[in-house]
PDB file of N, CA and C in Angstrom:
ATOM      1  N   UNK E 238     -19.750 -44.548  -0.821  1.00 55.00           N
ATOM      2  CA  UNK E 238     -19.720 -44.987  -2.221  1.00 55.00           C
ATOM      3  C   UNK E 238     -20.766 -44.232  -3.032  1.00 55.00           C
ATOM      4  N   UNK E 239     -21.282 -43.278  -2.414  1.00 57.00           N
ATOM      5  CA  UNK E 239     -22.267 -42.232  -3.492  1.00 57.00           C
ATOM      6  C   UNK E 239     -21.828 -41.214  -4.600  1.00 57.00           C
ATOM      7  N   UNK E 240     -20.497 -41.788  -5.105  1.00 58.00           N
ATOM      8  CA  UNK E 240     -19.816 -40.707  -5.629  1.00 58.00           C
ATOM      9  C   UNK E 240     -20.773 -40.498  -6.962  1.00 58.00           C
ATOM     10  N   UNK E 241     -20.807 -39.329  -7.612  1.00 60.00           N
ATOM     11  CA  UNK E 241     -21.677 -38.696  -8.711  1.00 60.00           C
ATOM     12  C   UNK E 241     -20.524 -38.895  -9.931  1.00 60.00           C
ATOM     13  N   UNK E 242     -21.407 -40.114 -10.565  1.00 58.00           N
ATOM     14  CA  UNK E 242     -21.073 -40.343 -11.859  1.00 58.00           C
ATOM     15  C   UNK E 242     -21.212 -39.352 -13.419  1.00 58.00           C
ATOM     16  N   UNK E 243     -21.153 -38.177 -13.224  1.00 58.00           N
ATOM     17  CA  UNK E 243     -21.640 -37.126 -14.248  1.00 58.00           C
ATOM     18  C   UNK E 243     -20.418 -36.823 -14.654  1.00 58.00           C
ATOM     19  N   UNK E 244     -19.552 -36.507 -13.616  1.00 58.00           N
ATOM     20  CA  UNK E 244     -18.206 -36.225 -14.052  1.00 58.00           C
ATOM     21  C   UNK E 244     -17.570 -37.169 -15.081  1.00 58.00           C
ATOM     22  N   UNK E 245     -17.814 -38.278 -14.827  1.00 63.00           N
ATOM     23  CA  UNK E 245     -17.362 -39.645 -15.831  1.00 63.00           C
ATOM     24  C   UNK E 245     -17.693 -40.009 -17.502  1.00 63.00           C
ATOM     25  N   UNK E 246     -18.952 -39.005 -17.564  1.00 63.00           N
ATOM     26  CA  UNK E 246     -19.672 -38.804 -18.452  1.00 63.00           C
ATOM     27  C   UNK E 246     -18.728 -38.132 -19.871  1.00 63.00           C
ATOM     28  N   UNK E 247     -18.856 -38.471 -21.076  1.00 67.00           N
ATOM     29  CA  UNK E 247     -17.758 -37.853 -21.744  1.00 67.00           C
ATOM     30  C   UNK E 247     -18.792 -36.941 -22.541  1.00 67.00           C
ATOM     31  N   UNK E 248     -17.708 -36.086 -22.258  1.00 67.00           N
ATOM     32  CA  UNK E 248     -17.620 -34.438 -22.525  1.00 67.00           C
ATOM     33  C   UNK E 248     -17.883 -34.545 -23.928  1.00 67.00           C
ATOM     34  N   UNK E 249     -18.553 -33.223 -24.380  1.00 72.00           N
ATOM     35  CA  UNK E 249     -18.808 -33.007 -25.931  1.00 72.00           C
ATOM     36  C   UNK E 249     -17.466 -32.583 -26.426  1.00 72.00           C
ATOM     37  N   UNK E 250     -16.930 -32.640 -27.464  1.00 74.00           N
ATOM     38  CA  UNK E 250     -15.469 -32.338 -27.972  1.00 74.00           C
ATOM     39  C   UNK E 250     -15.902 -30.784 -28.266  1.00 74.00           C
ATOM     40  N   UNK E 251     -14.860 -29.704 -28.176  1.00 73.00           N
ATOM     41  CA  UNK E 251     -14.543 -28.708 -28.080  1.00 73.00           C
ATOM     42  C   UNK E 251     -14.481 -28.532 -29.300  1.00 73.00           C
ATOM     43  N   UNK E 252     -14.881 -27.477 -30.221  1.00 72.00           N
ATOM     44  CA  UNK E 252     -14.594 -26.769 -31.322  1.00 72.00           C
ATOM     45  C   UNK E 252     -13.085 -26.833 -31.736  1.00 72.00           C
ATOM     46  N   UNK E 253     -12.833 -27.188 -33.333  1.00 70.00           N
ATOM     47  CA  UNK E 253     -11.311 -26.926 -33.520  1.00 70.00           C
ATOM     48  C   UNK E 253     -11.230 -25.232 -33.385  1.00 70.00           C
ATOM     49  N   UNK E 254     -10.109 -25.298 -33.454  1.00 71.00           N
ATOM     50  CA  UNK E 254      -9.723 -23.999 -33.180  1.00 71.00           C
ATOM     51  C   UNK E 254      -9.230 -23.031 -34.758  1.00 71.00           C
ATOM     52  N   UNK E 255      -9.961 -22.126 -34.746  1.00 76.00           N
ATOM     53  CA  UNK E 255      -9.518 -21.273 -35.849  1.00 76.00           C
ATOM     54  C   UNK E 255      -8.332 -21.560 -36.886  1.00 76.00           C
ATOM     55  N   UNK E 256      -8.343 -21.775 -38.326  1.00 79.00           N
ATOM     56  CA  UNK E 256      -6.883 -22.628 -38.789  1.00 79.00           C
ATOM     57  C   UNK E 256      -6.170 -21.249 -38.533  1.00 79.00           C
ATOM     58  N   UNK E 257      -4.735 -20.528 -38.109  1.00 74.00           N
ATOM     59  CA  UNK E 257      -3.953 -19.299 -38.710  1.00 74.00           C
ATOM     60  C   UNK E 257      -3.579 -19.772 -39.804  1.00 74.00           C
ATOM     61  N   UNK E 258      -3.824 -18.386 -40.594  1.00 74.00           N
ATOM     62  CA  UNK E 258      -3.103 -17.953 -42.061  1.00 74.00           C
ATOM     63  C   UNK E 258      -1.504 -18.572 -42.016  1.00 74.00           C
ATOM     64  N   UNK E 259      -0.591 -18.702 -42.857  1.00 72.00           N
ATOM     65  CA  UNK E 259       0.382 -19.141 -42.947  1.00 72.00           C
ATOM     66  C   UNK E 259       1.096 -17.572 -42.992  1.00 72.00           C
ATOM     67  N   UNK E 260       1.903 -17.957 -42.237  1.00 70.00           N
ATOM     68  CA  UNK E 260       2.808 -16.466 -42.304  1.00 70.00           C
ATOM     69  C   UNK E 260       3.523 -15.901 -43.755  1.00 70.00           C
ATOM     70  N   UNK E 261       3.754 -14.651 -43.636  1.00 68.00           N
ATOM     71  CA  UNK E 261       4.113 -14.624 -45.161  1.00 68.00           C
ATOM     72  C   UNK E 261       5.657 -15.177 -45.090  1.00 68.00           C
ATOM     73  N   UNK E 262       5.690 -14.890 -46.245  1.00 67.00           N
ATOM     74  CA  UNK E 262       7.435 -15.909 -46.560  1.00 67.00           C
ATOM     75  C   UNK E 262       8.664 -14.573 -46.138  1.00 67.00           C
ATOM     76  N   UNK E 263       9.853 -15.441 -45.462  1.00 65.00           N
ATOM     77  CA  UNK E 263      10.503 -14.160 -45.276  1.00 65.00           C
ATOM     78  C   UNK E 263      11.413 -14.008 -46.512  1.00 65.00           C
ATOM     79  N   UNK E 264      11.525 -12.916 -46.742  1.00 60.00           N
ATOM     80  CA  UNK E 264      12.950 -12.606 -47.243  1.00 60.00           C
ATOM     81  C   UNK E 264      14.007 -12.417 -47.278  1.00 60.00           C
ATOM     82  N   UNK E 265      15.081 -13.658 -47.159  1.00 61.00           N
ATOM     83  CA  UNK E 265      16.414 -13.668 -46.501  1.00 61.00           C
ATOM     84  C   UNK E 265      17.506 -12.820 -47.537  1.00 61.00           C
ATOM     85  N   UNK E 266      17.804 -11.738 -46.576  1.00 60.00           N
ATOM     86  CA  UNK E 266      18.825 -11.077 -47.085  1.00 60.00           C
ATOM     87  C   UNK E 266      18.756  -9.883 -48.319  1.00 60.00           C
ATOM     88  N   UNK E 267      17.687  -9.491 -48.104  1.00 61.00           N
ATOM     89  CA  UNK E 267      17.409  -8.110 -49.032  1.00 61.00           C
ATOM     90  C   UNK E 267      17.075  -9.181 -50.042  1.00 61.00           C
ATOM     91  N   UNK E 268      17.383  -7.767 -51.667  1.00 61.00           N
ATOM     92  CA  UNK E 268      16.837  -8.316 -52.489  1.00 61.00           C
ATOM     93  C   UNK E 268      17.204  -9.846 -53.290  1.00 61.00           C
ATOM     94  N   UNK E 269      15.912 -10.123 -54.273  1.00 60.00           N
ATOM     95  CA  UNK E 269      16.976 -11.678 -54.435  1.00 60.00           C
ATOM     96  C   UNK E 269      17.395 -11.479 -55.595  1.00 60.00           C
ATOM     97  N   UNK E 270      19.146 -11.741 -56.359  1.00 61.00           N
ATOM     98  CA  UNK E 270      19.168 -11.339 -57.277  1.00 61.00           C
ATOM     99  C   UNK E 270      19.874 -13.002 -57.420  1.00 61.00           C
ATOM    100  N   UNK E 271      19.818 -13.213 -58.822  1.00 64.00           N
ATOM    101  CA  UNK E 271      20.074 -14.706 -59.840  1.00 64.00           C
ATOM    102  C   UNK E 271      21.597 -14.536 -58.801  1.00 64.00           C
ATOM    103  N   UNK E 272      21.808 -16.265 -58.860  1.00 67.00           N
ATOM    104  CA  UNK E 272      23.129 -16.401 -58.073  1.00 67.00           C
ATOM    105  C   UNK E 272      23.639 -15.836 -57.137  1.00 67.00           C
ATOM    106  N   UNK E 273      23.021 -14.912 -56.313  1.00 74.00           N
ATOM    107  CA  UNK E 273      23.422 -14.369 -55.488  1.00 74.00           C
ATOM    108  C   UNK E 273      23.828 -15.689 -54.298  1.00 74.00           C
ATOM    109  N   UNK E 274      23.382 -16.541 -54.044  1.00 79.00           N
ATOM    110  CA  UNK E 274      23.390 -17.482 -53.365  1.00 79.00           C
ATOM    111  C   UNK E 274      24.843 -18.043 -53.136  1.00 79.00           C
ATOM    112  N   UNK E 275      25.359 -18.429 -54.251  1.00 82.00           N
ATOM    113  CA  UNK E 275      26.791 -19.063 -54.898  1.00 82.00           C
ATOM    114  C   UNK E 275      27.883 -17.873 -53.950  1.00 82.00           C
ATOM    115  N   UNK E 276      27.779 -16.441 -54.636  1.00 82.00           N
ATOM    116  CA  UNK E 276      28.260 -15.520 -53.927  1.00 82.00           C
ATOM    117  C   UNK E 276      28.315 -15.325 -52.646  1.00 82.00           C
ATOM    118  N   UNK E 277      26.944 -15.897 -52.086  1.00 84.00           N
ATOM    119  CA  UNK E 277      26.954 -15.557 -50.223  1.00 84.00           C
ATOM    120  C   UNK E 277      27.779 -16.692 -49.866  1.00 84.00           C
ATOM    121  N   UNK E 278      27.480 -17.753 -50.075  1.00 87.00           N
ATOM    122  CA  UNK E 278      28.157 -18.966 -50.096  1.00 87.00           C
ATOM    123  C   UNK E 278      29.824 -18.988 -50.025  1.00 87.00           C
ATOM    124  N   UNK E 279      30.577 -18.307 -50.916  1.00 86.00           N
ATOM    125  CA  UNK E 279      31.788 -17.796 -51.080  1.00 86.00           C
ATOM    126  C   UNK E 279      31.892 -16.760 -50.082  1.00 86.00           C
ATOM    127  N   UNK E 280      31.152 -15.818 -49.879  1.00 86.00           N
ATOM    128  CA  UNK E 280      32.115 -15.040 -48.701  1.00 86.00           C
ATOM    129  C   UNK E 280      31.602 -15.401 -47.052  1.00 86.00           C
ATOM    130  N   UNK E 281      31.024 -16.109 -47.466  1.00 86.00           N
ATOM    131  CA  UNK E 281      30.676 -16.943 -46.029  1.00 86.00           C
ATOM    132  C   UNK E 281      31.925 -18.001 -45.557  1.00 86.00           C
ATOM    133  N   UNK E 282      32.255 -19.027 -46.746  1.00 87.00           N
ATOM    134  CA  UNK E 282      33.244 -19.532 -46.889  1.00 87.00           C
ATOM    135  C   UNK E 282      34.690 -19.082 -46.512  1.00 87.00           C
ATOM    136  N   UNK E 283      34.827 -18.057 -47.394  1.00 86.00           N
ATOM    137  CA  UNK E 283      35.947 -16.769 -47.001  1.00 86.00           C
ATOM    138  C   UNK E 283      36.120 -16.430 -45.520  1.00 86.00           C
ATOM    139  N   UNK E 284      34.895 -15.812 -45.447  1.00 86.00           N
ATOM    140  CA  UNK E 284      34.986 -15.596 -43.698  1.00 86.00           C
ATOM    141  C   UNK E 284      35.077 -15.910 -42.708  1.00 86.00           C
ATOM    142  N   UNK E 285      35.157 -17.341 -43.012  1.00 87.00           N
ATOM    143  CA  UNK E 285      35.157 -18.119 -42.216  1.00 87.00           C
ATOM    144  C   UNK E 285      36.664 -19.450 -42.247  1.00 87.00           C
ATOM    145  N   UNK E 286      36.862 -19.273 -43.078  1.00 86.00           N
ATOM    146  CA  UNK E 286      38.272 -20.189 -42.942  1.00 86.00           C
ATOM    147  C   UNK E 286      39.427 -19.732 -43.467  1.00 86.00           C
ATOM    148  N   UNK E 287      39.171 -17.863 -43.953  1.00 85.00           N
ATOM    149  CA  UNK E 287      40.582 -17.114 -43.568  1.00 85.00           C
ATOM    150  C   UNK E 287      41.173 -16.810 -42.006  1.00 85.00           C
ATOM    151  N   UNK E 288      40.093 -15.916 -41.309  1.00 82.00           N
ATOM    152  CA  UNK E 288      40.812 -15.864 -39.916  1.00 82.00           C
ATOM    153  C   UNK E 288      41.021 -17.023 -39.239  1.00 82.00           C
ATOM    154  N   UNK E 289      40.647 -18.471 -39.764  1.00 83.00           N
ATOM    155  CA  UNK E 289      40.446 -19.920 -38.847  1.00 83.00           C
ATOM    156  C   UNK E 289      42.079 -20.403 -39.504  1.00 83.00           C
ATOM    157  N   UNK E 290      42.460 -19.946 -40.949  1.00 82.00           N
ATOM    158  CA  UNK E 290      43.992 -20.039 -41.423  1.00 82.00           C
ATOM    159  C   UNK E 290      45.236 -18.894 -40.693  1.00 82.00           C
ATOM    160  N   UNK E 291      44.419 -17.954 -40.778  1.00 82.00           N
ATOM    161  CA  UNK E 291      45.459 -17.137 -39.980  1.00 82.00           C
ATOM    162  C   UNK E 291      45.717 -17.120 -38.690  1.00 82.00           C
ATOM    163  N   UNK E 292      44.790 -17.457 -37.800  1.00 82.00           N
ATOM    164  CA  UNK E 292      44.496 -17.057 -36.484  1.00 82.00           C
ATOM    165  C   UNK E 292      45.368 -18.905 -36.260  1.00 82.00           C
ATOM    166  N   UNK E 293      45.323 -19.832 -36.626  1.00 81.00           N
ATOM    167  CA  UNK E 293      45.910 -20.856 -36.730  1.00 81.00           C
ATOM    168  C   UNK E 293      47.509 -20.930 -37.251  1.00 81.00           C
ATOM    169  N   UNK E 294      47.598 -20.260 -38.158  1.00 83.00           N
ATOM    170  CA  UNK E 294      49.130 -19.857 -38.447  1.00 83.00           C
ATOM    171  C   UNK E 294      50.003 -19.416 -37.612  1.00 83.00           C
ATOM    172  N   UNK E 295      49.323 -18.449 -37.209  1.00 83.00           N
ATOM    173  CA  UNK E 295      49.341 -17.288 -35.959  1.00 83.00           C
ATOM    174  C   UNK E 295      49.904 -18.076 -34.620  1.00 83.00           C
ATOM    175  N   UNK E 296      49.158 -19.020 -34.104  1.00 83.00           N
ATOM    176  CA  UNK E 296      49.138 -19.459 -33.094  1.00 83.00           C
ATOM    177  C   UNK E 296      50.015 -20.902 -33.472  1.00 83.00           C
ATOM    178  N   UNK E 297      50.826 -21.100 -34.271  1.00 83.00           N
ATOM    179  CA  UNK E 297      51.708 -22.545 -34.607  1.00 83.00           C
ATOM    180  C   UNK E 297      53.282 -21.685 -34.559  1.00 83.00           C
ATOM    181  N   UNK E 298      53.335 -20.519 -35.081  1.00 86.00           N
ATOM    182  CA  UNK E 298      53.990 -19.816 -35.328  1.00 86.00           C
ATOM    183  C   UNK E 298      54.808 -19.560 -33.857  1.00 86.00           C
ATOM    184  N   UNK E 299      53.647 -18.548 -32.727  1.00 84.00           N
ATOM    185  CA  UNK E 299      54.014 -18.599 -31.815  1.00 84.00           C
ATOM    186  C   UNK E 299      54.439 -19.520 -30.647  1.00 84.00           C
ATOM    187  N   UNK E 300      53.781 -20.789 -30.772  1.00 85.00           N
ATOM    188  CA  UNK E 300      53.844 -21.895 -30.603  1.00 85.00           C
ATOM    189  C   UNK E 300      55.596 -22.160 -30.565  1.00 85.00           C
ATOM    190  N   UNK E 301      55.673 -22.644 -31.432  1.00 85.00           N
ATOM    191  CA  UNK E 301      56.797 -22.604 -32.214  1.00 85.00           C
ATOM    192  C   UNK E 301      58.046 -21.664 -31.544  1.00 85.00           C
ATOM    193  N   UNK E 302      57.736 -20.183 -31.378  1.00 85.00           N
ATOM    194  CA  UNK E 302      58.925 -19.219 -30.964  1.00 85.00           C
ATOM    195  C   UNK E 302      59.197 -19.648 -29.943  1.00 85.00           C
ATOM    196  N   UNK E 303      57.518 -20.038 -29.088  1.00 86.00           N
ATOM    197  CA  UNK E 303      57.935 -19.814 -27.666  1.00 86.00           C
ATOM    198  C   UNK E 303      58.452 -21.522 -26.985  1.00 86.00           C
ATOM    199  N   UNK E 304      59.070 -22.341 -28.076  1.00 85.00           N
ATOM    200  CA  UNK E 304      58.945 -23.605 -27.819  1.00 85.00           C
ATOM    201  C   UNK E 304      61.089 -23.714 -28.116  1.00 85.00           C
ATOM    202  N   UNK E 305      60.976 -22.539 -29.227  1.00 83.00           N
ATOM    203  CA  UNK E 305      62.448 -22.385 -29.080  1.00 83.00           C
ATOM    204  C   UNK E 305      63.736 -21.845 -28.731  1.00 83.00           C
ATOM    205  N   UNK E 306      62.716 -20.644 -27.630  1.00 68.00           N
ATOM    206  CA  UNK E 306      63.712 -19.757 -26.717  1.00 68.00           C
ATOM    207  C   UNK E 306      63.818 -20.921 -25.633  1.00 68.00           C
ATOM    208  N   UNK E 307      64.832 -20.583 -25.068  1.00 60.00           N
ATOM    209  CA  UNK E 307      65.231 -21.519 -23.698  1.00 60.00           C
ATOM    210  C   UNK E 307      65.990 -20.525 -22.723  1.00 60.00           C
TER     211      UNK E 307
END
């Protein structure tokens, strides 16, 4: 039972740590021009639920042929 009570002892608190700078801000998508946003928005839109209309057409279509050969 001689165990050394020093270890038990509380420790001095450690220095905070350096604050980091805040990173700089990124810049999404080149330059920023007025409304450009609205525009990305639209061909994002576009790009995304033309081939999801066609590629769906596409595949009801064939659907379809291969549902009425016999």
């Amino acid at each position: 039972m001689g165990e050394a009570y020093e270890d038990l002892a509380p420790q001095p608190f450690a220095p905070p740590p350096p604050e980091a700078p805040p990173p700089p801000p990124i810049n999404e998508g080149g330059p920023i021009i007025p409304g450009s946003k609205k525009w990305r928005m639209i061909i994002i839109l576009l790009g995304t639920a033309l081939p999801l209309i066609f590629f769906g057409g596409g595949m009801a279509s064939a659907f379809a042929f291969l549902n009425s050969s016999k």
